[in-house]
Each structure stands twice: as structure tokens, then as C-alpha cells.
């Protein structure tokens, strides 16, 4: 039943567009007409050594794409399709794939490896293809090296594709044995050894049991460490990649090996080629990540019974690790500051030094200071830059007590360097370092200020001056100003030290946004972001100046909307700018809208702003939509009930946003804005509710919409119900069953990883907020009895949440509140039901004695509402 | 099988401003949702008949009928209550204050169970601080002042001690001559509801919390009016005498008696009592708008659907009944408040129950009135 597909596959890669299109059409027809035959033909093509390698490779890729897709919904369809295929066809296809592993053509073997892993990914969890692992393992002992190489690669891909619990421990042991044997220095073929090393990288997740066994672990670690010394660069690199993966997966098992690993990594950093040296540095960055996490979790006081103990590897290695990293700082590339994608040993070393400082704190300072003092005044720019970078790196981690005296000395030096150093690279790093000083050592929480009445003028002068420098330096100067402003965030409402400079700063930032070269090095974005922060941290004193910004920014936005006949590149930039301008207006609206006085004045611009935002929706850019939507949400809140006048025009964009599955952030933000509008309009939103509810219900039943949008949609039900009260009646028959089934799903968490738990809790919270809003919305209406039929389920949901014991504080607070809302609204009618529920007793009393005052408060409320309901 | 990208953020702040804008918006929305929810809960509890914490026991005669609709159509929608204006606001706010009955006899256990304090003369009002501003509303619901204060969230200052959105409600009397709000009760403090706390606890909380905020400090830019607690005494001999004759910085208008165990109950309650005589109040008797004492005692009564005229008590006491012709002639409607003079016939009682009152129609009540007089005032 196989068909001849070679020519079609070759045509599908033709240079001639018409030929290519025709071939693609043919393939599609074939697939639609007879899928089993199509797949089998492709497998046959892939396995046939007489065919050209191009057609074989494409055959394999099409086969792979017939088994897997990025998009979750599509992926599930493809899995089902494969599972329901005729078993005899599948057997034939699989035989072809396994046969291909012995092909002399590398590309064919490699493609087959990937397809086998995809099939395994579908079948092994269903206990199908049980002989696969055995067959592969038997290949390992075959003589031809290419078969062994392809088989090891396949095992690696399988480990990446399949979850460890789908493979029995006996097979895991055998896979690891085969892989580690392949890595061993006794393996003479480099391709085999490389494939084995890469396979180990993927198999590490399967090796929990083996890493718990001292002998097996010793052996694996020995082989990995030996592989880092291989004469073959790619093998050394792959071996270090394994070490990096081991450092995060098996941190707690590393103690016996850390000394040797330090020596290996130090040697690699000093002597090896860059790809290897980068991995060696990454090992220590990854150890820092682990220890920072552990130390954060236990708040620094590590006790013997903690889950994962901290071994203080970084602290122990410090005296040798720090000099090693400082050495790397001197190996900068000339133009790394202009190159977005740059990553070199100096950058990796500096980044690692920053992580080391966060891990060990004060101890790093005396080890770094001599290097800084030695180099910072040297004629070679590399030395000055390295010294400055070292200083900037250690500003997060050590205590302010330790750092502030140093910063007080360095600040003046840095300001001078930023003005006068002849080298752009040094200036870039200097401006960045100033930013770090302000980020970590300036703010109301610190007792001794580094910025004082005496030096603020000079600091601001230098930064504003530096904003005229080359784009990458100017961008860092904007960043420094961002953190300078942020430090005055809670300086008090009346007066900020920035007030005398406010006008000048705003003017300078606006000038930067107009620079010809503002598109380089993210400069324009940085300038607007700094403007935003300056506005956020401003006080009443400067409210009138913030107000004056509105027409300026509106004019800019207006101009972007007027621009015509743009190239697609120009349009993209225009959209980006629209996003930034909407973002800026959003910040201003939020700032001025939060005070009654300034709100009154700025509302004069509301109409104009709204019409500009609506025009932004005409663009195709998701980011611009998102920013405009956020700005409208802020405006709705500030405007209150008067926002109703914008609704006729705004509504269709609201609907559009709710339909935007593809850019799910836009959808999520629009859902949030519906909430804003509900609170602003209250029952005046009623005429729009049919449309909104329809769209929200569609969103919920869609498989395409990103799951993170679903919890806010449920919360939004609550917002709507609270706004329109008993008018929510007609949506009950749709919303309640959805809430009910989501509640059932979310009551028990399947596959308890942290992400899932977090998501489930946010889903629960959304569902509960919906219930809360609905009950409160119906409160005081004559139609409360409509909610009675749902009460048993709601109480059951609360009970099962309580039994599961895995809700977070936010969910507890909302859940106990719902109990109160139910009692409050249904009153005595629900009395007996409430009294039967566990929630009304154990859960309630637990919440009443909670440490969290928000939970206690909700519980007090629930207690009161219940006592009223059952006293009748 | 590619290992993760080695590149880490370099010379970059970890969070982008765009992300920050998004997060700040989400925070704002979550906060407003919480506020809306909270408001609905607080308000809801007082609009619904179920909310009466101390309901009249129902006579257990008939089996429980079908559940009644919980509200009359006139009843306000919960979520609107905070934005109510005009007559509806008056009606709502009038119900929020705890109103004392006139002290007709001496309660049992007065020395053990009661507090006494000298009532400051002035305007009784609710002071609500929230969201960076403070509003005082008279018992008829109309706004007295809108101002910044040192109360929690009462002014737009950085208040590190709590959410900017938290709010507090105080029961006050505004005393004109020294421009001071005398706080006579605390209803809600930093979102913590004190409605269901005993007077004993509320007064304790009031005395310990109010001063902490600086609300008792002299006025300043962000604190326009001074707040002050009033001295509260146990109702023993010494306490009574201190309240009755003791010097206070304000003009006295009678004595208020609060039962220590009573919750804050909205509307008239026999658990708070007021006593006035010439020694402790200038305003023993109603005056008309020119400050003249009317020759006849007057009473304001609410016209019911059935034509009955009743007091604001719960249950209402019926003083009389209007016929349809009279109602039409005066263009009165159900719910209107009407002012009557009590004629020479006075009030006639049979078996302790009011049988007949000699009422003379004077006209509609001042529009600012929100409720009828209580029986104890008339009696």
C-alpha cells in the first residue's frame, strides 16, 4: 500500500515556487485521502537507503509533525489520531523507523531517532510498544558505530519526550548503563561518545534512584568528569552541560565531588575554548542559583531538618572562585555593548560574580576591592571597565553597612568617569554601576542616604548630560535615573528632593525620545520608562507639571496615528512607540486619578485621550492594544459612571480584545478592564452584558485560549454580577454549570507540581470570586431563591477545598468569604444546609484563628452572616 | 536535546517597566474588586431585614410558610447604597446610626451594665475615612464636610501602616465652636467591623486606637479637623456626677447612656438612652426654625400604605389614621413624613397601650428629615 513519494518530496523543496506549491498540495491531498498509507509511505521513504537523503529527511519531518504539535489542543488531536490508527500499519511504520537507525546516512538516522521518540512519547504512557527499549538496548552491542550512535541519540530523545514514570526502573537502569558505557573513555568512536554524553543530559531526570545509590552515583560522576577532559571539544562541552544540569537536579548529592569539579571548572575557565569555558562558569552560576533559593527559603537560619540543606559550596570556594571570575572580566569583546546577542566569557564571569555576591553577601567585598583599586585608574580601558564592572556586580548582596562607605567614596569617581572617560565601554559600565548604587543603596529604607542635598544637583546634572552620549551609554543613564526616582517613591506626600529638578528631568527625557538614534540600544524605551517612574514617584507639588505632560504625550500619540504610507519596518516601530505612549498616559492617569483634586483637572482631557486610544486599536500590534487597553482601564476607574458615554464606541474593541485568543495577554488584560468598567458603570453596563457574557463564556469553553486567562474570567463574572445585581439572573443557567464543573476539576489537584498547584489555586480563587460577586449581587433582591439550587454544590466545593488542605491564603480568604456571602444572601433558607457543612464549623474556626488578618476578617464576616442565617 | 540557553540578563533590570505597568494594573484591579466586595458585604448587612442581630422572637403559632421574598420592592439595591443621593441616601444613612431612646425609667443594673457620658452639642454624623479622603455625613445623609484627616486612609499621604484603601467609620458629633469632631462611637476601624462588638470593646478600641493615628492632634495641612474622644464613665454615683456636672471642653447636650453589652445596633434601640434637663442641655424642647418654642408639642409621623401614622420604632407605634380624602387633599404619599401638633386631648392610653392621640396636621416635615419621631420622644 506504500506509494512512491520521492519525487513529490523533492519537489516540495524545489526553488521554483509553483513546483513547491503543487507538491505541497499533492502531499496534503494524499494525507487527506489515506492517512495510514501516507504515513507508511513516508516511513518507507525514510528507511530506504536507495533514496536521496533530502527526500528521506523531509519524509521523516512530515512524519514527526504528524505526531506532535506545539499547540496543546492540536497536539492532543494528533495523539488521538495515532492511537486510533490500524495497529498493523503502526507496526510496519515502527519497523521502518528502527531499521533506519542502522542507515549509513547520518541525517536519516538522526531524523528517525526523533520520530521514534515522538511515537514513544505517545505509546509508552499507554503501555504500548513495550519491546522498544529492549530492541534499542540490543542495538548497543552491535558493531557498526553509526547504529550505536543513532541508538544512543534515540534513547536521549526518548528520555526528553517521555516522563520518567512511563519507563520501568529496570529499563531506566539499563538505559543509564548503556549511556554511561557509551560515554566511557574506553569508547573509541567520538560520535558514539558524544551521542552518549548528550543522551545522559536528557536521562538525568530518570536517574533519581541511581543518584541515591553511592556506588552508581560515584561511577556516573567519574565518567562525566572524565568526559570533560576529552580531546574532542564537543564532548567536553556536552560533559560540562551535564555537570550544569546535575548542579541543579542533584545539588544535595554534590558534596563529595565539589572539590574535583572546582578544579575541572577552574582549568576550563582559564585554558579551554570559549564554549567550554562558558559552561564551566555556568556551573557556578547554577550553584549560586540553588544556594540563593535555599537560603531565601529558610531565611538564612538553616536548621538540620530543612528539606534541602545548604552546603555553602560558594562560600567555601570563595577564595579561589572570586579571583578566577575577576580574571574573566578582563576578556571583554570590543563591541559587546552594541551587540544585543553578545555573550562572552567576560559577561558570563561578571554575571556569575553578581550571583556570588548575592549568595555570600559581605564576604565577597574584601576579595574584590583590591582588584578594583588596582585596576580602576589604569590606562588600559579593559582594566578600568573590569574594575567598574566588578564594583557594580557586588552592589546587590552585601549589607548596606559594608557597602555605603565604599559607595560614598566611589560615587564621585564614577560621576567624573561618566563625564570624562574616553572609552564608551567604560562609560556604559559606569552608568550601569551608578544605576545599581541607586537601585540597592538609595531609598527611604536606608538609614544613611548616599544621595544628599549636597550632591543631588551634581548627580542629576551628570546623568542628564550623559543622556546626550552615545545610545548605549544614554540608555544606562536613563536606567540610573529610573532608580534614582524610585528611591524617592515613598519620600512622603508633600515634598520630594526631585521637585526642583522635575521640569528639567522631564524635558531632558522628552529630548532623548526625539533623538534620531533613539531606536538604538533600546534608548527610546528606556527614556519613556524612566519618565513613567519619575511620574509615579512625583508628589502633589509637581502635579501641575505632570498635568502639562498630558497634551504633550497626546500630541506625540496623535502624530504616530497620522503617519501614513509606512514600510512594514516603520510601522512596527510606530506601533512600538504607540505602546510606549499609551503606557505613559496610563501611568499619568493612574497618578492624577488617585487624587480628587488633580483628577478634576485632568478629566478635561478624558475625551481626547479616549478617542486616541480607540484609534490605536486600528493598528495590528498586540503590544499597542495591550497598552491602550490598560490605559482605558485606568481611565474608566478615574472617570466612574461618566465612562458610559464612551461605551457605544469602545464596546467593539472590548469585544475584539475578548476574542483575541492568539495574543492571550491582550485577552487577559481586556478581561481585567471589563472588571474596571463594571465597577465604574455599575448597572449602566447592563446593555453590554449580553455581548460580554457571550464572549466570556466562549472564551471559557475554548481549548485554544491560554489557561492563564480562565481564572480572571471567572473573577469577571463576579464583577459583572456585583454590578448588575439580580439582572445577572439570565446568565445563571450558563455561568453556574461552568463554575460548577471548573470547581469540580479544581477541587483536587492532579500531578502536584508547583506550577499546577499555583494555577489551580488561582482558578479556585477566580471561581470563588465569581460566587462571591453573584451572591452579593443578588443580595436584597426578591430573586435570591434562584440561587438556592446552587447552594449545596457551593458548600460541597468549600468542604472539599477544606479537606484537600492545599489552598493558599488567598483562596482561604475568598473561600470563607463565600460562605459568608451565601449565608448573607440566602439567609434562613440556607440555614440547615450551612449547618451540615464542615466548612461552617472546622474551616470557619480555623480561619477565625488564622495568623493572616485578612482571613480572620473574612471569617468574622462569615461567622456573623451565618449566625444571622441560622438564628431565623 | 539542546541544553538551555546560557545567556543571562546582562546589565538589565530584572523587571521591565511594561511588566511593572501590567502588575500595577492587576494590583489596582484586585484591590478595587476587594473594596467593591467588602463594601457590598458591609452595606448589605444593614439593608436586609435578616440583618437585625436581635430579632423579635416570632410567635410560634403557625407552621413556617413558604419563604417570603426577603425584600420589599422599595428596598434598595445593595451595591448602590454607597452612591446614593438625595432621599435614598438620607433614608439609608438614617438607618446606619444607632439612635438612643429617651430615658423614661432607670434601667436595672444601671451601675453595673451601663456607661454614661455628656453628649457634646452639635451635629451627629458618620465620619468615613477611606481612599485618601474623609467624608462626614449628617444623620439625614447629607454631606457635612469633605476633608483630609489623620484617620486611617483619611488623607492622600503615604500611610505605611496599612492599605491605602482600608477604611474606617466613626460615629461623631461635630461641635461648631471649636471645630472638633467628638467621637462617641467606633463602627469600623481599618476595615475591621465593630458592629458586632460590645460597647465595652468598642469604647476600649476607640480610646486605644484613635490617638495612635494622630487624629487627636491639632489641625494641619493634611488634617483639617481635630478629633477627640469624650470622657466615658461607669454609671455609678461618681461617674454620673462627673458626667452631669464635670467640666468638658464642649457645650453639653444631655447625657447618653450606653449598655456595655450591646452591639452597635442601627436605628432606635433601648440599649442606648438619652437624658436631657436644663442642667445638662440647652435643647430640652424642640424649637421651630426661628428658635421659638412652639406652644403645642409636635410630632413627626410616617404615613403608611394603609393610611396609618406611625413612629419610627420597630415595630412602629400607630398614632392615628388618615382617611383617603385627607391624603389626597394634602398630596401625601406613603412614606411621607408629616408634622402634627398634639392637641389638648393629648394621648390616651388603655391598658398601657396607646389608644388615641389628638393630632392636628401642620404640614409636611422638613425635607431634610429622614425618619419619624420615636415613641419614647413623644411619650
PDB file of N, CA and C in Angstrom, chain A residues 85-113:
ATOM      1  N   UNK A  85      -5.015   4.608  14.956  1.00  0.00           N
ATOM      2  CA  UNK A  85      -4.580   4.064  13.668  1.00  0.00           C
ATOM      3  C   UNK A  85      -4.533   2.532  13.732  1.00  0.00           C
ATOM      4  N   UNK A  86      -4.708   1.883  12.572  1.00  0.00           N
ATOM      5  CA  UNK A  86      -4.666   0.425  12.475  1.00  0.00           C
ATOM      6  C   UNK A  86      -3.332  -0.099  13.030  1.00  0.00           C
ATOM      7  N   UNK A  87      -3.374  -1.018  14.021  1.00  0.00           N
ATOM      8  CA  UNK A  87      -2.139  -1.488  14.668  1.00  0.00           C
ATOM      9  C   UNK A  87      -1.136  -2.088  13.675  1.00  0.00           C
ATOM     10  N   UNK A  88      -1.632  -2.758  12.634  1.00  0.00           N
ATOM     11  CA  UNK A  88      -0.679  -3.403  11.729  1.00  0.00           C
ATOM     12  C   UNK A  88       0.124  -2.349  10.962  1.00  0.00           C
ATOM     13  N   UNK A  89      -0.534  -1.224  10.605  1.00  0.00           N
ATOM     14  CA  UNK A  89       0.190  -0.147   9.929  1.00  0.00           C
ATOM     15  C   UNK A  89       1.243   0.430  10.861  1.00  0.00           C
ATOM     16  N   UNK A  90       0.828   0.625  12.117  1.00  0.00           N
ATOM     17  CA  UNK A  90       1.761   1.201  13.074  1.00  0.00           C
ATOM     18  C   UNK A  90       2.975   0.295  13.249  1.00  0.00           C
ATOM     19  N   UNK A  91       2.736  -1.015  13.307  1.00  0.00           N
ATOM     20  CA  UNK A  91       3.853  -1.952  13.460  1.00  0.00           C
ATOM     21  C   UNK A  91       4.825  -1.811  12.300  1.00  0.00           C
ATOM     22  N   UNK A  92       4.257  -1.689  11.086  1.00  0.00           N
ATOM     23  CA  UNK A  92       5.122  -1.563   9.909  1.00  0.00           C
ATOM     24  C   UNK A  92       5.921  -0.262   9.949  1.00  0.00           C
ATOM     25  N   UNK A  93       5.252   0.794  10.302  1.00  0.00           N
ATOM     26  CA  UNK A  93       5.937   2.098  10.374  1.00  0.00           C
ATOM     27  C   UNK A  93       7.072   2.038  11.386  1.00  0.00           C
ATOM     28  N   UNK A  94       6.786   1.475  12.556  1.00  0.00           N
ATOM     29  CA  UNK A  94       7.793   1.423  13.612  1.00  0.00           C
ATOM     30  C   UNK A  94       8.984   0.567  13.185  1.00  0.00           C
ATOM     31  N   UNK A  95       8.689  -0.504  12.452  1.00  0.00           N
ATOM     32  CA  UNK A  95       9.784  -1.355  11.972  1.00  0.00           C
ATOM     33  C   UNK A  95      10.698  -0.556  11.040  1.00  0.00           C
ATOM     34  N   UNK A  96      10.071   0.221  10.138  1.00  0.00           N
ATOM     35  CA  UNK A  96      10.855   1.069   9.226  1.00  0.00           C
ATOM     36  C   UNK A  96      11.746   2.027  10.009  1.00  0.00           C
ATOM     37  N   UNK A  97      11.165   2.633  11.042  1.00  0.00           N
ATOM     38  CA  UNK A  97      11.913   3.626  11.818  1.00  0.00           C
ATOM     39  C   UNK A  97      13.127   2.978  12.481  1.00  0.00           C
ATOM     40  N   UNK A  98      12.914   1.826  13.120  1.00  0.00           N
ATOM     41  CA  UNK A  98      14.019   1.163  13.822  1.00  0.00           C
ATOM     42  C   UNK A  98      15.104   0.740  12.837  1.00  0.00           C
ATOM     43  N   UNK A  99      14.643   0.315  11.674  1.00  0.00           N
ATOM     44  CA  UNK A  99      15.599  -0.107  10.651  1.00  0.00           C
ATOM     45  C   UNK A  99      16.495   1.064  10.238  1.00  0.00           C
ATOM     46  N   UNK A 100      15.904   2.247  10.161  1.00  0.00           N
ATOM     47  CA  UNK A 100      16.653   3.421   9.711  1.00  0.00           C
ATOM     48  C   UNK A 100      17.836   3.750  10.619  1.00  0.00           C
ATOM     49  N   UNK A 101      17.753   3.341  11.888  1.00  0.00           N
ATOM     50  CA  UNK A 101      18.841   3.639  12.827  1.00  0.00           C
ATOM     51  C   UNK A 101      20.170   3.047  12.371  1.00  0.00           C
ATOM     52  N   UNK A 102      20.111   2.041  11.520  1.00  0.00           N
ATOM     53  CA  UNK A 102      21.365   1.428  11.046  1.00  0.00           C
ATOM     54  C   UNK A 102      21.807   1.993   9.701  1.00  0.00           C
ATOM     55  N   UNK A 103      21.083   2.991   9.195  1.00  0.00           N
ATOM     56  CA  UNK A 103      21.420   3.539   7.883  1.00  0.00           C
ATOM     57  C   UNK A 103      22.782   4.224   7.911  1.00  0.00           C
ATOM     58  N   UNK A 104      23.498   4.177   6.798  1.00  0.00           N
ATOM     59  CA  UNK A 104      24.785   4.894   6.733  1.00  0.00           C
ATOM     60  C   UNK A 104      24.572   6.416   6.667  1.00  0.00           C
ATOM     61  N   UNK A 105      23.361   6.870   6.270  1.00  0.00           N
ATOM     62  CA  UNK A 105      23.138   8.317   6.144  1.00  0.00           C
ATOM     63  C   UNK A 105      22.817   8.929   7.504  1.00  0.00           C
ATOM     64  N   UNK A 106      23.674   9.819   7.966  1.00  0.00           N
ATOM     65  CA  UNK A 106      23.527  10.427   9.299  1.00  0.00           C
ATOM     66  C   UNK A 106      22.185  11.144   9.450  1.00  0.00           C
ATOM     67  N   UNK A 107      21.816  11.955   8.435  1.00  0.00           N
ATOM     68  CA  UNK A 107      20.579  12.725   8.523  1.00  0.00           C
ATOM     69  C   UNK A 107      19.364  11.822   8.659  1.00  0.00           C
ATOM     70  N   UNK A 108      19.363  10.718   7.929  1.00  0.00           N
ATOM     71  CA  UNK A 108      18.235   9.795   8.003  1.00  0.00           C
ATOM     72  C   UNK A 108      18.158   9.187   9.395  1.00  0.00           C
ATOM     73  N   UNK A 109      19.302   8.745   9.932  1.00  0.00           N
ATOM     74  CA  UNK A 109      19.340   8.155  11.275  1.00  0.00           C
ATOM     75  C   UNK A 109      18.819   9.155  12.311  1.00  0.00           C
ATOM     76  N   UNK A 110      19.353  10.357  12.193  1.00  0.00           N
ATOM     77  CA  UNK A 110      19.016  11.357  13.199  1.00  0.00           C
ATOM     78  C   UNK A 110      17.524  11.707  13.169  1.00  0.00           C
ATOM     79  N   UNK A 111      16.993  11.809  11.921  1.00  0.00           N
ATOM     80  CA  UNK A 111      15.555  12.099  11.814  1.00  0.00           C
ATOM     81  C   UNK A 111      14.737  10.948  12.390  1.00  0.00           C
ATOM     82  N   UNK A 112      15.153   9.733  12.100  1.00  0.00           N
ATOM     83  CA  UNK A 112      14.422   8.564  12.614  1.00  0.00           C
ATOM     84  C   UNK A 112      14.441   8.558  14.135  1.00  0.00           C
ATOM     85  N   UNK A 113      15.585   8.925  14.737  1.00  0.00           N
ATOM     86  CA  UNK A 113      15.679   8.984  16.204  1.00  0.00           C
ATOM     87  C   UNK A 113      14.576   9.862  16.778  1.00  0.00           C
TER      88      UNK A 113
END
